[in-house]
Structure formats: C-alpha cells, structure tokens
Amino acid sequence: MKPPFHVLQRLKWRATETAQSQVAARRSRRAQRQLLAEEQEALAAIGARALVDVPGVAAAGEEAERLRAIRRRLQLERDFDRQRPWVTRFEIEGRTYGGKFLAADDRRIGQFRASFPQASSILELGSLEGGHTFALAQLAGVERVVGLEGRAANVAKARFVHTAFDGMSRAAVEFVEVNLEVADLALYGAFDAVFCAGLLYHLPRPWELLQRIGEISDCLFLWTQIASEPRRGEEAGGYPGRTYHEYGEADPLSGLSTMSFWPTWDGLVRMLADAGFHHVELIERGDVQRRGPAVTLAAAKNTSS
Ligand SMILES: C[S@@+](CC[C@H](N)C(=O)[O-])C[C@H]1O[C@@H](n2cnc3c(N)ncnc32)[C@H](O)[C@@H]1O
C-alpha cells in the first residue's frame, strides 16, 4: 500500500536535507582549507608565528590585522560548520556562511517597511535562525526586535549569529524559545508592529494567535499560505479552510503540532477582523500551488496606523 502523501513528503524532505548537508559540509571543508593556507601565508609574511596575539608585543600593522581577520573567518567557518544544517545564509564582514536562504535580501523586509514606516519596536513570530530578525534590526529607526521561535535548535543558532553580528546591528535584538500556539505575547511588551512570515499556516488554531497579536499591537505584517477553497463543509473555529499534516519535529521549518489549519482568503480576513484588524491591504497574492496561494498583507486596527 502506498504511504500517505505527508509521509512521502517527510521522507523527501529528509533525503533532500541530507544531500544538502553533505554539499554544505564539503563546501565548508574547502573554505577551511583555503583559510588555513591564507593563515600560513600571513604568518610567513609577519615572520613571527608565536608573537602575533601576545599582549604587549608589537604585532600591529597591516599583516597582523590581516592575520586576525583570517582567524576570525576561520573560527566562524568552523562554528557554522559545527551547527549544520542551516536554512539561512548570513553575510558577515563580506563573507557568507550557513544555508541558502539570504533573508537579508528578502523583499518582504522592504514591504514591511513600506507598510509601517514608523515602527521602531517589532515582534517577529517564527524567527527561525534570525535571518529576518537581523534584517529588520538593520532598518533605520528600528530600536528593538524580539524574535519568538518554538524550536530550541533554531533559537540557539539565532543567538550564535547574534554574537557573530556583534556591533553590526544598531537595534536591541533578543530571541526567546516559546510555543506560539499558546504563548502569552504580552510578556514581551507592546510593539509598534508584528512581523509574521511563514508561521500562521503551521498552526492548528491560527485565529487564536491572531487574537493575541491584536492584544499587543495595532499593526501586523503577514505572509502566509491559504487554502484555495474549503474541503467540502470543513471549518475550524467557525472559519472555512482545510486541515493539513505538518512534517514533524525534525523539520526546522515545520509546525510543532501534527496538524495545521489553513483558512481560505475569506476565512483569514474574518479571523483578522475578529482580532481587531479591520483594515487589510493585500500586498501580493502568489500563484496557486497544489494547496493554495501565498498572500502578503498589511493589517491595521485603524487607518492611521
Ligand atoms: C516556515 S518557517 C518560517 C521562518 C521565517 N519566518 C521565514 O519566513 O523564513 C516556520 C518557523 O516557525 C517556527 N514554528 C512553527 N510552529 C511554531 C510554534 N507553534 N511556535 C513557535 N514557532 C513555531 C518553526 O520552527 C520555523 O522556524
């Protein structure tokens, strides 16, 4: 008997993940070999192997600075390698590390800024490895970004990158591990805006999170998948939509429960209105995929937000 679709998807994800991880490991080993060779060259140029990082010893100058930069890169390369697999690609001091997804270049960051130009405190939901968090923190005028994320491993990676980015972000950045199916968002304060991308469609009761968002902010930027149409007669919480399987704990991008509920567009707009967001601007509606399109929207409680 053929296994159900979600089981096949899970197996496919694991196989892809393993293959990608092997490619990343090979790339990192190559980069480390290259950096070790550069380190030897820099040491030879200085001609004083042991003296470079000894306090009080005159190891200043361009060559010593170059050596320190090489060693910083080598350390980062090793640290990223040790924490594989990565989803997000980070650019630090002109060099890239991690996975494939360059969150800093994601157009949703610009769309968020255009929708809420005044927002200086931002709550991000489902912050993964911190890619969007750091991009939001680099926006002019942003002072505080809190990333909430349900997987301990993702939070650990985001915190590690935060130390590597040290001094590069003007805003205060913080990551908290929490299950957004039940989290009390008020614990983290009030926010000018909430940035919620790729999370809502992983939840079994998305309307509950929207309600809690409405209690701590007047502005919501949302990117989510929706159902094209409800399965005949299917609804949850009184909203039309469809229930799907999630891909399990091992998938760093998946939900924490086994099932999720995707509302239709009408269902989503009703959920938003019930949470107090009566003004919804549809920024983008993607092509219909197998299950339905993705939508990008800005929602506000009043028009001046
Ligand atoms: C598809 S990824 C999206 C990541 C990122 N926001 C983006 O748009 O690229 C979903 C993220 O939400 C997290 N997540 C899923 N369900 C969650 C829950 N119930 N509570 C907290 N985080 C959750 C996952 O661990 C993952 O980091």
Coordinates of C-alpha atoms and ligand atoms in Angstrom, one line a residue:
M1 CA 0.0 0.0 0.0
K2 CA 1.3 3.5 -0.9
P3 CA 2.2 5.6 2.2
P4 CA 0.1 8.8 2.7
F5 CA 1.3 12.0 1.0
H6 CA 2.5 13.7 4.1
V7 CA 4.7 10.7 5.0
L8 CA 6.2 10.7 1.5
Q9 CA 6.8 14.5 1.9
R10 CA 8.6 13.9 5.2
L11 CA 10.9 11.2 3.6
K12 CA 11.6 13.5 0.6
W13 CA 12.5 16.4 3.0
R14 CA 14.9 14.2 4.9
A15 CA 16.6 12.9 1.8
T16 CA 17.0 16.5 0.4
E17 CA 18.2 17.7 3.7
T18 CA 20.9 15.0 4.0
A19 CA 22.1 15.7 0.4
Q20 CA 22.2 19.5 1.0
S21 CA 24.0 19.0 4.3
Q22 CA 26.7 16.9 2.6
V23 CA 27.2 19.6 0.0
A24 CA 27.5 22.2 2.7
A25 CA 30.0 20.1 4.7
R26 CA 32.2 19.8 1.6
R27 CA 32.0 23.5 0.9
S28 CA 32.9 24.3 4.4
R29 CA 35.9 22.0 4.5
R30 CA 37.1 23.6 1.3
A31 CA 36.7 27.1 2.8
Q32 CA 38.5 26.0 6.0
R33 CA 41.5 24.6 4.0
Q34 CA 41.7 27.8 2.0
L35 CA 41.6 29.9 5.2
L36 CA 44.3 27.7 6.8
A37 CA 46.5 28.3 3.8
E38 CA 45.9 32.0 4.0
E39 CA 46.7 31.9 7.7
Q40 CA 50.1 30.3 6.9
E41 CA 50.8 32.9 4.3
A42 CA 50.0 35.7 6.7
L43 CA 52.2 34.2 9.4
A44 CA 55.1 33.8 7.0
A45 CA 54.7 37.4 6.0
I46 CA 54.9 38.5 9.6
G47 CA 57.7 36.1 10.2
A48 CA 56.9 35.7 13.9
R49 CA 54.5 32.8 14.4
A50 CA 54.0 33.0 18.2
L51 CA 54.1 36.7 18.7
V52 CA 51.0 37.9 17.0
D53 CA 48.4 37.7 19.7
V54 CA 50.7 38.2 22.7
P55 CA 49.7 41.3 24.6
G56 CA 52.4 43.9 24.7
V57 CA 54.2 42.6 21.7
A58 CA 54.3 44.9 18.7
A59 CA 52.2 42.8 16.4
A60 CA 50.4 45.8 14.9
G61 CA 50.4 46.7 11.3
E62 CA 48.6 45.5 8.2
E63 CA 49.9 41.9 8.2
A64 CA 48.9 41.3 11.8
E65 CA 45.5 42.8 11.1
R66 CA 45.1 40.5 8.1
L67 CA 46.0 37.5 10.2
R68 CA 43.4 38.3 12.8
A69 CA 40.7 38.8 10.2
I70 CA 41.6 35.4 8.6
R71 CA 41.5 33.7 12.1
R72 CA 38.1 35.3 12.8
R73 CA 36.7 34.0 9.5
L74 CA 38.2 30.5 10.1
Q75 CA 36.6 30.4 13.6
L76 CA 33.2 31.5 12.1
E77 CA 33.5 28.9 9.3
R78 CA 34.2 26.2 11.9
D79 CA 31.3 27.4 14.2
F80 CA 28.8 27.4 11.4
D81 CA 30.0 24.0 10.2
R82 CA 29.6 22.5 13.6
Q83 CA 26.0 23.7 13.8
R84 CA 24.9 22.4 10.4
P85 CA 22.3 22.1 8.9
W86 CA 21.4 25.8 8.2
V87 CA 18.5 27.2 6.3
T88 CA 19.6 30.8 6.3
R89 CA 22.6 32.3 4.6
F90 CA 24.3 35.1 6.5
E91 CA 26.7 37.7 5.2
I92 CA 29.3 38.7 7.9
E93 CA 32.1 41.1 7.1
G94 CA 31.8 40.4 3.3
R95 CA 31.8 36.6 3.6
T96 CA 28.7 34.3 3.5
Y97 CA 28.1 31.4 5.9
G98 CA 25.2 29.0 6.6
G99 CA 22.4 27.8 4.3
K100 CA 20.9 29.0 1.1
F101 CA 18.2 31.5 2.1
L102 CA 19.5 35.0 2.1
A103 CA 16.9 36.6 4.4
A104 CA 18.6 40.0 4.3
D105 CA 17.6 40.3 0.6
D106 CA 14.0 39.1 1.1
R107 CA 11.6 41.6 -0.4
R108 CA 9.2 41.1 2.5
I109 CA 11.6 43.3 4.6
G110 CA 11.0 46.2 2.2
Q111 CA 7.3 45.5 2.0
F112 CA 7.1 45.6 5.8
R113 CA 9.0 48.9 5.9
A114 CA 6.8 50.4 3.3
S115 CA 3.6 49.3 5.2
F116 CA 4.8 50.5 8.6
P117 CA 7.5 53.2 8.1
Q118 CA 7.3 54.4 11.7
A119 CA 7.6 51.1 13.5
S120 CA 10.6 51.1 15.9
S121 CA 9.7 48.1 18.0
I122 CA 9.0 44.9 16.2
L123 CA 7.8 41.4 17.4
E124 CA 8.8 38.7 15.0
L125 CA 6.9 35.4 15.1
G126 CA 8.6 32.2 14.0
S127 CA 12.1 33.8 13.8
L128 CA 13.9 30.6 12.7
E129 CA 17.7 31.3 12.7
G130 CA 17.2 35.0 13.0
G131 CA 17.7 35.9 9.3
H132 CA 14.7 38.3 9.1
T133 CA 15.3 39.4 12.7
F134 CA 18.7 40.9 11.8
A135 CA 17.4 42.4 8.6
L136 CA 14.6 44.1 10.5
A137 CA 17.1 45.3 13.1
Q138 CA 19.2 46.9 10.4
L139 CA 16.3 49.1 9.2
A140 CA 16.8 52.8 10.0
G141 CA 14.7 53.9 13.0
V142 CA 14.3 50.4 14.4
E143 CA 15.3 50.2 18.1
R144 CA 14.1 46.8 19.3
V145 CA 13.3 43.4 17.7
V146 CA 12.2 40.4 19.6
G147 CA 12.1 37.0 17.8
L148 CA 9.9 34.3 19.2
E149 CA 10.6 30.8 17.9
G150 CA 9.4 27.3 19.0
R151 CA 12.5 25.2 18.2
A152 CA 15.4 25.3 20.7
A153 CA 17.9 24.4 17.9
N154 CA 16.7 27.4 15.8
V155 CA 16.9 29.7 18.8
A156 CA 20.5 28.5 19.6
K157 CA 21.6 29.2 16.1
A158 CA 20.0 32.7 16.1
R159 CA 21.8 33.5 19.4
F160 CA 25.1 32.3 18.0
V161 CA 24.6 34.5 14.9
H162 CA 23.8 37.4 17.2
T163 CA 27.2 37.1 18.8
A164 CA 28.8 36.9 15.4
F165 CA 26.9 40.0 14.2
D166 CA 28.1 41.8 17.4
G167 CA 28.2 45.5 16.8
M168 CA 26.6 45.3 13.3
S169 CA 23.1 45.9 14.4
R170 CA 22.0 49.2 16.0
A171 CA 18.8 47.8 17.4
A172 CA 18.5 45.6 20.5
V173 CA 17.8 42.1 19.4
E174 CA 16.5 39.2 21.6
F175 CA 15.4 35.6 20.9
V176 CA 13.0 33.7 23.0
E177 CA 12.0 30.0 22.7
V178 CA 8.3 29.7 23.1
N179 CA 5.3 27.8 21.6
L180 CA 3.2 30.3 19.7
E181 CA 0.2 28.1 19.9
V182 CA -0.2 29.1 23.5
A183 CA 2.4 31.9 24.2
D184 CA 1.3 35.0 26.1
L185 CA 2.7 37.7 23.8
A186 CA 2.0 40.4 26.4
L187 CA 5.0 39.0 28.4
Y188 CA 7.3 40.7 25.9
G189 CA 5.7 44.2 26.0
A190 CA 3.8 46.2 23.4
F191 CA 5.1 46.5 19.9
D192 CA 4.6 49.1 17.1
A193 CA 4.3 46.2 14.6
V194 CA 4.3 42.4 14.4
F195 CA 6.2 40.6 11.5
C196 CA 4.8 37.2 11.0
A197 CA 6.1 35.3 7.9
G198 CA 5.8 31.6 7.2
L199 CA 4.3 30.7 10.6
L200 CA 0.5 31.1 10.6
Y201 CA -0.2 28.1 8.3
H202 CA 1.8 25.8 10.6
L203 CA -0.7 26.3 13.5
P204 CA -3.8 24.2 14.2
R205 CA -5.7 27.2 15.6
P206 CA -4.4 30.3 13.7
W207 CA -7.2 32.5 14.9
E208 CA -6.0 32.2 18.5
L209 CA -2.6 33.7 17.6
L210 CA -4.2 36.5 15.7
Q211 CA -6.3 37.3 18.7
R212 CA -3.2 37.5 20.9
I213 CA -1.4 39.6 18.3
G214 CA -4.3 42.0 18.4
E215 CA -3.8 42.4 22.1
I216 CA -0.2 43.7 21.9
S217 CA 0.0 45.6 18.5
D218 CA -2.1 47.7 16.1
C219 CA -0.1 46.7 13.1
L220 CA 0.5 43.3 11.5
F221 CA 2.6 42.3 8.5
L222 CA 1.6 38.8 7.4
W223 CA 2.9 36.3 4.8
T224 CA 1.0 33.1 4.8
Q225 CA -0.3 30.2 2.8
I226 CA -4.0 30.0 2.5
A227 CA -6.4 27.3 1.2
S228 CA -7.8 27.9 -2.3
E229 CA -11.2 26.6 -1.1
P230 CA -12.5 24.7 1.9
R231 CA -12.8 21.0 1.8
R232 CA -16.5 20.3 1.5
G233 CA -18.1 21.7 4.6
E234 CA -14.8 21.8 6.5
E235 CA -14.2 24.6 9.0
A236 CA -12.3 25.2 12.3
G237 CA -13.2 27.7 14.9
G238 CA -16.1 28.8 12.7
Y239 CA -13.7 29.7 9.8
P240 CA -13.7 27.9 6.4
G241 CA -10.5 26.2 5.3
R242 CA -8.6 22.9 5.2
T243 CA -6.6 20.8 7.7
Y244 CA -3.2 19.5 6.7
H245 CA -0.4 17.4 8.2
E246 CA 2.8 19.0 9.5
Y247 CA 6.2 17.4 8.8
G248 CA 7.4 16.7 12.3
E249 CA 9.8 17.9 15.0
A250 CA 12.9 17.1 12.9
D251 CA 12.0 19.6 10.1
P252 CA 13.2 23.0 11.3
L253 CA 10.6 24.8 9.2
S254 CA 7.5 22.8 10.3
G255 CA 4.8 23.3 13.0
L256 CA 5.0 21.9 16.5
S257 CA 1.7 20.1 16.3
T258 CA 0.9 17.3 13.9
M259 CA -1.9 19.2 12.1
S260 CA -2.4 22.7 10.8
F261 CA -5.4 24.6 9.6
W262 CA -5.3 26.9 6.5
P263 CA -8.2 29.3 6.2
T264 CA -9.4 30.5 2.8
W265 CA -9.0 34.2 2.0
D266 CA -12.4 35.0 3.3
G267 CA -11.8 32.9 6.4
L268 CA -8.5 34.8 7.0
V269 CA -10.0 38.2 6.6
R270 CA -12.7 37.3 9.1
M271 CA -10.1 36.0 11.5
L272 CA -8.2 39.3 11.2
A273 CA -11.4 41.3 11.7
D274 CA -12.3 39.3 14.8
A275 CA -8.8 40.1 16.2
G276 CA -9.5 43.8 15.7
F277 CA -7.6 44.2 12.4
H278 CA -10.4 45.8 10.2
H279 CA -8.1 47.3 7.6
V280 CA -6.4 44.7 5.4
E281 CA -4.2 45.7 2.5
L282 CA -3.4 42.8 0.2
I283 CA 0.2 43.4 -1.0
E284 CA 0.7 40.3 -3.1
R285 CA -1.1 37.1 -3.9
G286 CA 1.2 34.3 -5.2
D287 CA 0.3 31.7 -7.8
V288 CA -1.9 28.9 -6.7
Q289 CA 0.3 25.9 -5.7
R290 CA -1.0 22.4 -5.0
R291 CA -2.8 23.5 -1.8
G292 CA -3.4 27.2 -2.5
P293 CA -1.7 30.6 -2.9
A294 CA 0.5 32.5 -0.5
V295 CA -0.6 36.0 0.4
T296 CA 1.4 39.0 1.7
L297 CA -0.7 41.6 3.6
A298 CA -0.5 44.5 6.0
A299 CA -3.3 44.6 8.6
A300 CA -4.1 47.5 10.9
K301 CA -6.7 48.3 13.5
N302 CA -7.2 51.8 12.2
T303 CA -6.3 53.6 9.0
S304 CA -3.7 55.9 10.6
S305 CA -1.5 53.0 11.8
Ligands
LIG1 C1 8.5 28.0 7.5 S1 9.5 28.6 8.8 C2 9.4 30.4 8.5 C3 10.7 31.0 9.0 C4 10.8 32.6 8.7 N1 9.8 33.3 9.5 C5 10.6 32.8 7.3 O1 9.6 33.4 6.8 O2 11.5 32.5 6.5 C6 8.4 28.5 10.3 C7 9.1 28.8 11.5 O3 8.2 28.9 12.6 C8 8.6 28.0 13.7 N2 7.4 27.5 14.3 C9 6.5 26.6 13.8 N3 5.5 26.4 14.7 C10 5.7 27.1 15.8 C11 5.1 27.3 17.0 N4 4.0 26.7 17.3 N5 5.7 28.1 17.9 C12 6.8 28.8 17.6 N6 7.5 28.7 16.5 C13 7.0 27.8 15.5 C14 9.4 27.0 13.0 O4 10.3 26.3 14.0 C15 10.1 27.8 12.0 O5 11.3 28.4 12.5

